[in-house]
Structures are given as structure tokens and as C-alpha cells.
Amino acid sequence: MLNTTQSDAETPWQPAGPGPAAPAQAGAGWRADTILATPARQLFASGDLDEARAMVGRVMRPHHLGVVGSTQRLNARMHHLPLGEVSLNRLRYGAHVEIRPGPLEDFFLVQMPLAGTALIESGPQRVDSTPDVASVVSPDDNLAMHWADDNDQFMLRVGRSLLERTLVGHLGCTLARPLRFQLGFRWRECPAWRCLMAYLLDCSSQHADLAGHKLIVHQMEQLVAATLLSTLPHNYSATPAGRRGAVLPRHVRCVQDYLQAHAHEPASAEQLARIAGVSVRSLYAGFKEFLGISPMHYLRDLRMERARAELVSGECQNIAGVALRWGFAHLGRFSASYKARYGESPSQSLRRHG
């Protein structure tokens, strides 16, 4: 029985039905001691608390990390394999630790203990995680964890943007509320999930340069997202395709808000992606999916609207000054784009409203 508590109002999904009991390693498709356990995949090994916190924070997010008990000694080790918007990770601390990252914000995290136990508290939910019970942490929920000293976790980090885009593609509409998974998940009892993990680990062990094959990585991202959404209970599990919502993904809203406030300042796609906390590719995909244009096209349109607002305000006398203020360095191109958009030249707008 999963020791999980949750708020029904916050998470309106139906839990998965009971399945047959499975031995801890049965059907897993791998041996626990071989998961990512090659020197090439090792990110760090350290007994220093600050170093462990910093190194894990690079892959996940900055967090509080503390050793519980005066007799405990840290013996941390992490292996890491990035695959686009997905990464495979294995982490143990070798001591009883308290971990408080708060909301993950831009990624989902599936934690599958290979050994030991952990107490996971995520928003309104709580689960005692064991080698049979994984935890699926959603990005908007405040996260706090206690890992036992024997806890050895295999973790899948999945970009929020990837999952949201995939879900929107399935539903055929924007999301009315944030995607949230049921926290507890009996991962060894789900054949599709076991097969996915075995496939990812087999590929990572057979191909040292797997991350460099962009097309393969893209297909893996899609497979991970589709499997997560189809096999793990979440608050859209019972939503029929075609039901419409109105809320844009967080990273698209974030960039929209930033550009609205900073349209007069220089901006690049890389800068906007950093602000949103996603990759440039994810940023472009999100804008294309939900707004039908690229973020830079959105910025150009916004600047053009601001320029026109100045020209028709009746308080402007200098077209070149307006164009430069809103980032249009070439006056001829600005005038041509303006006329194509508004059906009149900047000078005509100025004369009519001046």
C-alpha cells in the first residue's frame, strides 16, 4: 500500500489500479550496480557537503542540503547523462540527508530508489519511497526530502516545456491548469515504464557519444514524454482530447511578460531562453505552438506597436528617433514594414495625428 497523502481538490486524478506484486529486481532489465556506473558518466564523488550541494545543483537546481545526525559522514557520488531535455542521473549521499530545493519550476523529476528509502513531500502529497515505489515530482509543488543513508536513486529529469508541449499536442489545446502527477508510482509494476528505462539505459551503455546524435535524442525525448503522460497518473489523465483551455505554458508567459516590460532594450534568443529557464529550441517551440510566431518575431511586432503608439500620440515630432528608440536601426526598412502592417507610412501617421 502506498503511504501517500494528497489533496483531492488539488489533484483530481484517479490513481492507477492495483497490479501484481513484483520482486524488487524482477523484470527491470538491468542490474542496479551497472546503472550509469562508468567513469565517463561520473559527475563527482565527494565527502564535502558544499561541493556535493553545488554539483547536484548544477544538474537540478540550487537547494538546501544538510546531514542529519552528528555521526553521519557524507560519501556522495553522482552519475549524469544529458539527453536534450531529458537527463539520466544516479545519486547517493551515503548519509542521512535533508534536501529542500523548493519548487523545481522548470522540470519534472522521477526518482526511483535502487536501494534504501526516502521520505518525499511535494506540495500536498507525501510518499515513503522504496525500491518498489518511485516519486514523480511536479515543478510547481514545494519539494522537501529526507534520504536515508542507504538510499541510492536512479532519477529521470524531464523538461517541463517538453511535457507541456507533448500534452498540448495530445489534447489539442492549451492547458487550463499546470500539469501535476500523482506523487507515488509503483514503477516496477508498469511494463511500459520498465521497457522505457531498459531502453534508455541500454542505449546509454552501448553508445558513448549518444548525446551527440541530435535526431536520436529528439526521438528519445518524445518517447519519454509520451510514456510519462500515458502511464503515470496525472490531473489530465481523464481529460478528453479537444477540450480547450486558455493558459499559456509558464516559459512562454515568462518571456511575454519580460518583453512587455523591456521591449526597448536589446534582447537575444539566448537571453530570453535563460530568463525562461529553457533551451532556445524549447523557447521557439513553445512560441510557435501557442502563438504561431517566434519569440523574436513577437518582439518585433511588440516594438512596432509601441512605435506606432508614439507616432499617433500627437506628441511625437521625429520619426527617426522613434524608430531608433524601438530598435529599428534602418529607417527605410522600418518605414516599409510599418506601411505593410498599418496601411500607411510613419509620416502619414504622424501628419494625421500630429
PDB file of C-alpha atoms in Angstrom, residues 305-316 322 338 342 344-346 348-354:
ATOM      1  CA  GLU A 305       3.114  48.500 -31.883  1.00  0.00           C
ATOM      2  CA  ARG A 306       4.972  50.687 -29.397  1.00  0.00           C
ATOM      3  CA  ALA A 307       6.435  52.778 -32.227  1.00  0.00           C
ATOM      4  CA  ARG A 308       3.012  53.280 -33.778  1.00  0.00           C
ATOM      5  CA  ALA A 309       1.550  54.254 -30.381  1.00  0.00           C
ATOM      6  CA  GLU A 310       4.155  57.015 -30.160  1.00  0.00           C
ATOM      7  CA  LEU A 311       3.560  58.211 -33.701  1.00  0.00           C
ATOM      8  CA  VAL A 312      -0.207  58.502 -33.254  1.00  0.00           C
ATOM      9  CA  SER A 313       0.002  60.002 -29.764  1.00  0.00           C
ATOM     10  CA  GLY A 314       0.197  63.548 -31.151  1.00  0.00           C
ATOM     11  CA  GLU A 315       3.277  64.221 -29.029  1.00  0.00           C
ATOM     12  CA  CYS A 316       5.968  62.953 -31.430  1.00  0.00           C
ATOM     13  CA  VAL A 322      11.005  56.746 -32.604  1.00  0.00           C
ATOM     14  CA  TYR A 338       5.249  49.864 -40.899  1.00  0.00           C
ATOM     15  CA  TYR A 342      -0.744  49.517 -40.900  1.00  0.00           C
ATOM     16  CA  GLU A 344       0.137  53.920 -44.150  1.00  0.00           C
ATOM     17  CA  SER A 345       3.676  55.243 -43.804  1.00  0.00           C
ATOM     18  CA  PRO A 346       5.080  56.535 -40.496  1.00  0.00           C
ATOM     19  CA  GLN A 348       1.321  59.724 -42.794  1.00  0.00           C
ATOM     20  CA  SER A 349       0.531  58.544 -39.263  1.00  0.00           C
ATOM     21  CA  LEU A 350       2.472  61.479 -37.868  1.00  0.00           C
ATOM     22  CA  ARG A 351       0.690  64.029 -40.093  1.00  0.00           C
ATOM     23  CA  ARG A 352      -2.773  62.639 -39.343  1.00  0.00           C
ATOM     24  CA  HIS A 353      -2.303  62.608 -35.589  1.00  0.00           C
ATOM     25  CA  GLY A 354       0.262  65.352 -35.099  1.00  0.00           C
TER      26      GLY A 354
END
